mmCIF file of C-alpha atoms in Angstrom:
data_model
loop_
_atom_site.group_PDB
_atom_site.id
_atom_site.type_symbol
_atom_site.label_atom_id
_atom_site.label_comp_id
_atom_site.label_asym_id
_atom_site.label_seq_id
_atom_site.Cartn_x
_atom_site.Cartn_y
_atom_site.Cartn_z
ATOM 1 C CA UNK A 83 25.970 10.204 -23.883
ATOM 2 C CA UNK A 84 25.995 6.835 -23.429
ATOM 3 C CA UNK A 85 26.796 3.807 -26.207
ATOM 4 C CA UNK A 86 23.255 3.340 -26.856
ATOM 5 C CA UNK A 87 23.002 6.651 -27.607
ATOM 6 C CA UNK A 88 25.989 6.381 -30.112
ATOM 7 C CA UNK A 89 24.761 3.167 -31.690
ATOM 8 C CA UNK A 90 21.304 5.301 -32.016
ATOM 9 C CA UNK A 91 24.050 7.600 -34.604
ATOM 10 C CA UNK A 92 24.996 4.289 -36.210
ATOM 11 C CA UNK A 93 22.028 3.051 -36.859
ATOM 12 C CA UNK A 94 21.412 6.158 -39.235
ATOM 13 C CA UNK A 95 24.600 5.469 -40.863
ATOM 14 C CA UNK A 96 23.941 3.111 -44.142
ATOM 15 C CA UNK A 97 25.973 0.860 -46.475
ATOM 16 C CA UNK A 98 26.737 3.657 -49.849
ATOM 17 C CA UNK A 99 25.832 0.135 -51.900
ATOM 18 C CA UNK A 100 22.497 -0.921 -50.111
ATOM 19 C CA UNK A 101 21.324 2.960 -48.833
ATOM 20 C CA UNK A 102 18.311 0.945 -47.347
ATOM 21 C CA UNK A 103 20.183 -0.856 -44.836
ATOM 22 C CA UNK A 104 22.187 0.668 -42.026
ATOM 23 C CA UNK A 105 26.004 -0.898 -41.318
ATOM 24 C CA UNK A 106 24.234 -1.841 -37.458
ATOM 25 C CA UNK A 107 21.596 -4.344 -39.499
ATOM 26 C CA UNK A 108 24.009 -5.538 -41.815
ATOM 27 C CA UNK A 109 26.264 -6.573 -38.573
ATOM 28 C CA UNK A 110 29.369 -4.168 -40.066
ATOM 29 C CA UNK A 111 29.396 -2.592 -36.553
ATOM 30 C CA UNK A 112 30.252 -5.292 -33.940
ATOM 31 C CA UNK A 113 29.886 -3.425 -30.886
ATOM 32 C CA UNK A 114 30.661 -0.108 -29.308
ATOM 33 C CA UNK A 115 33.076 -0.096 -26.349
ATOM 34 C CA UNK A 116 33.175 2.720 -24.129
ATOM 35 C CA UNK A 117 36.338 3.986 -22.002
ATOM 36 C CA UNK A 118 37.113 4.240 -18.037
ATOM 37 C CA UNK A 119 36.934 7.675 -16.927
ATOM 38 C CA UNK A 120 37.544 11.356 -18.322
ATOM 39 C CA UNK A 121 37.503 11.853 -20.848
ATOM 40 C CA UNK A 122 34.967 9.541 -21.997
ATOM 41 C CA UNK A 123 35.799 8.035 -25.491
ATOM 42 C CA UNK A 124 34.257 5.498 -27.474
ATOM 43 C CA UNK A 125 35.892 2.779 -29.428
ATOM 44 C CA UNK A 126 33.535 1.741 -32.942
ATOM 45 C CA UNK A 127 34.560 -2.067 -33.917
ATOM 46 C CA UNK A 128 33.637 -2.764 -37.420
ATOM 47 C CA UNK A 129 34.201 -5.675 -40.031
ATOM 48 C CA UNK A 130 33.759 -5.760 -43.617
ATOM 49 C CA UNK A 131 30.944 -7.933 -45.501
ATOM 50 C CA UNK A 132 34.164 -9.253 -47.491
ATOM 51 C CA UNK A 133 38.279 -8.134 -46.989
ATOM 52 C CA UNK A 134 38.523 -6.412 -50.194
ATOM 53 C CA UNK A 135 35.204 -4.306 -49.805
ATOM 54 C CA UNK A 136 35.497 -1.434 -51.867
ATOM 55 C CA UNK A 137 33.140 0.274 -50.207
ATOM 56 C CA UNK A 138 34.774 -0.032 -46.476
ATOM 57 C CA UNK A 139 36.469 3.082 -46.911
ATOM 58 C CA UNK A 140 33.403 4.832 -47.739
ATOM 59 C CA UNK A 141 31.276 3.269 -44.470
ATOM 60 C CA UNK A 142 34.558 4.153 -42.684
ATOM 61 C CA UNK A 143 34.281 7.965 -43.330
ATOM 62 C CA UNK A 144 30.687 8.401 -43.265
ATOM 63 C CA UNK A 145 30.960 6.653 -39.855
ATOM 64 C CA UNK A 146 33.315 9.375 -38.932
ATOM 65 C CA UNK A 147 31.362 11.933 -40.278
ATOM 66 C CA UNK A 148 28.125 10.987 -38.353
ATOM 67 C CA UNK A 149 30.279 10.849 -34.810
ATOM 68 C CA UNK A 150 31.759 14.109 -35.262
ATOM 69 C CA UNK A 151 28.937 15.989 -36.541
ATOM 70 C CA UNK A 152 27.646 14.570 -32.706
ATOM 71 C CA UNK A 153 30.595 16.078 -30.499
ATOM 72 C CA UNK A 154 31.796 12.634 -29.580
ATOM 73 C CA UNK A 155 35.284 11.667 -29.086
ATOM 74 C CA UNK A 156 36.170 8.388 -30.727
ATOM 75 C CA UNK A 157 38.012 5.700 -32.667
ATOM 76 C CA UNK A 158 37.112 3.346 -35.317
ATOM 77 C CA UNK A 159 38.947 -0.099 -35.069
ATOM 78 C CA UNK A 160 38.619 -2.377 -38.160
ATOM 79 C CA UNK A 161 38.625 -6.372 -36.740
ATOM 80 C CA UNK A 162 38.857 -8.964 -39.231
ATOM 81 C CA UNK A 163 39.031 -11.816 -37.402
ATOM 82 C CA UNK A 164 36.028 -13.784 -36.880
ATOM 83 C CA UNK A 165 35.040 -12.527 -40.520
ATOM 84 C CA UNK A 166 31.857 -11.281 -40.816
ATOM 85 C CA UNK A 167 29.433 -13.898 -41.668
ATOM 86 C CA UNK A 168 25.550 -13.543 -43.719
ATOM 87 C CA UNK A 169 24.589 -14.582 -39.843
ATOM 88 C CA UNK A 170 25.546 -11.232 -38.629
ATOM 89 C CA UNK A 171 23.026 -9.795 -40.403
ATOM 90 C CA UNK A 172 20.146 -8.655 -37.428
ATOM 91 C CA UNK A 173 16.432 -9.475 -38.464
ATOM 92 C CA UNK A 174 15.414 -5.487 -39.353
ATOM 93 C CA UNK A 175 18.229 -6.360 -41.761
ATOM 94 C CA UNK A 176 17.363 -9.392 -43.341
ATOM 95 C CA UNK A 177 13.636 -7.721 -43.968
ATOM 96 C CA UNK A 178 15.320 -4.594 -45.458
ATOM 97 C CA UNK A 179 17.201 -6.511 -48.140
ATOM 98 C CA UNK A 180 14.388 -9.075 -48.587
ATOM 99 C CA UNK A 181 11.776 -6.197 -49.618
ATOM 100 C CA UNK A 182 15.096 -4.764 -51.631
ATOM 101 C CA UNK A 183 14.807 -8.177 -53.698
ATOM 102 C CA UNK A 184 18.096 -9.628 -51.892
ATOM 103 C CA UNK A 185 18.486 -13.283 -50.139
ATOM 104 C CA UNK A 186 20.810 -13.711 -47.021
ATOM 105 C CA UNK A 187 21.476 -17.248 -45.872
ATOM 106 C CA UNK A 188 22.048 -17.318 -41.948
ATOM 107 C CA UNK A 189 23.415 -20.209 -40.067
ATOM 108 C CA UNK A 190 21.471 -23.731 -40.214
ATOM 109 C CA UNK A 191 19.534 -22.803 -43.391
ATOM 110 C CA UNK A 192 19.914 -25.154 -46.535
ATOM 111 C CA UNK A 193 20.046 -22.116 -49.058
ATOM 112 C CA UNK A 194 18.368 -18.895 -50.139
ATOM 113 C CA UNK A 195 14.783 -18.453 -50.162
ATOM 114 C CA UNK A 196 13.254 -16.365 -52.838
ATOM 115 C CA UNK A 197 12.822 -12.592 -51.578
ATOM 116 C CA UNK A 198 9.962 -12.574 -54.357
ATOM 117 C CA UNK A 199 7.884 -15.750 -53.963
ATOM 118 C CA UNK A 200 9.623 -17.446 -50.655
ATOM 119 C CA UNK A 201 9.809 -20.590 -52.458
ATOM 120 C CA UNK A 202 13.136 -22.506 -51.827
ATOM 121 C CA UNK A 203 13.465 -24.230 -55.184
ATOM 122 C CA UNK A 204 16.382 -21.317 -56.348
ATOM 123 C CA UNK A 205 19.597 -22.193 -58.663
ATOM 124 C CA UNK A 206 23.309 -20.531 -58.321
ATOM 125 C CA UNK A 207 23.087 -18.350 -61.872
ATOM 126 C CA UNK A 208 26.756 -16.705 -60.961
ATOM 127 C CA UNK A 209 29.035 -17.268 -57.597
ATOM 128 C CA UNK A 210 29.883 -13.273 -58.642
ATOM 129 C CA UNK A 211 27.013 -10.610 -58.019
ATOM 130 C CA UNK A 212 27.173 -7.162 -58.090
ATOM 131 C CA UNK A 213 29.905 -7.339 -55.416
ATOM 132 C CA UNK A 214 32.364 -9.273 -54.022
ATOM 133 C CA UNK A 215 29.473 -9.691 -51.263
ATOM 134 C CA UNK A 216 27.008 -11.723 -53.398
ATOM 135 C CA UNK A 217 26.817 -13.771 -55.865
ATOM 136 C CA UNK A 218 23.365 -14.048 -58.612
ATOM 137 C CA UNK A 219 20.648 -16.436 -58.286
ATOM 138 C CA UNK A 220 17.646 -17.675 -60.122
ATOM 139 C CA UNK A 221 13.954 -18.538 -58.543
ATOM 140 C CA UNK A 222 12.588 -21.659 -60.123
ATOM 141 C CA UNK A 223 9.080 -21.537 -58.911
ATOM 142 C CA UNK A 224 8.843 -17.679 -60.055
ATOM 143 C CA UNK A 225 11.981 -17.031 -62.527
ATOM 144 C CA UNK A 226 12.959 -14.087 -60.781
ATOM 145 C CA UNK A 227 16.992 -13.519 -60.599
ATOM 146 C CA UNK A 228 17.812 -11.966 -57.456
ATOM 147 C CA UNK A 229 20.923 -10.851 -55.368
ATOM 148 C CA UNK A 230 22.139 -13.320 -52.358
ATOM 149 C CA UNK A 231 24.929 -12.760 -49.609
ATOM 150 C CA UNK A 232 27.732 -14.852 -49.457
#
């Protein structure tokens, strides 16, 4: 087993609030490091979309679950610090949300574009969405609300 072989068990491992996006694409996982010598263990490094995630528990122990079920010895390190940002989201991410009707704004873009239409012409409905995550926005060209990362 090597880490690319362990981030292949990540990647099956998804957010319990977006089940169509795994915690890899949504950048939750920051990296896998793997130790010197016998035995070989693996150290999971992960960050929360926001530091009061309710759901970072959950992630936690279905991340657990997933690298047990696979025989390998590990630890999961939470890092909070650099936070995560809508940037760390990878591009197999950003389609997965986008086709789920949800906008993420990465670095040097102006603002959310539509998932629905594309169009760029959107207003701030609510700085609060569903989660602590997100916040609730309105397309103008289209009038469909839709869900954007902070």
């Amino acid at each position: 087993m090597v880490a690319a072989d362990l981030m292949a068990i990540l990647r099956q491992v998804t957010d319990p609030e977006l089940p169509f996006v795994s915690v890899c694409d949504l950048g939750i996982v920051r990296r896998v490091e793997e130790s010197e010598g016998p035995p070989r263990q693996y150290t999971v490094v992960i960050t929360p979309t926001f530091s009061g995630c309710p759901a970072f528990s959950v992630i936690e122990r279905d991340i657990d679950a997933a690298l047990r079920a696979a025989g390998i010895a590990f630890r999961v390190v939470k890092e909070l610090s650099p936070p995560w940002r809508s940037s760390d989201v990878t591009e197999a991410g950003r389609a997965a949300l986008k086709a789920n009707g949800i906008a993420v704004v990465c670095g040097g873009e102006s603002g959310p574009r539509c998932p629905h239409c594309d169009s760029d012409n959107v207003e701030t409905v609510s700085e609060f969405g569903a989660t602590a995550c997100k916040r609730f926005a309105r397309c103008l060209r289209c009038s469909e609300p839709f869900e954007v990362f902070k």
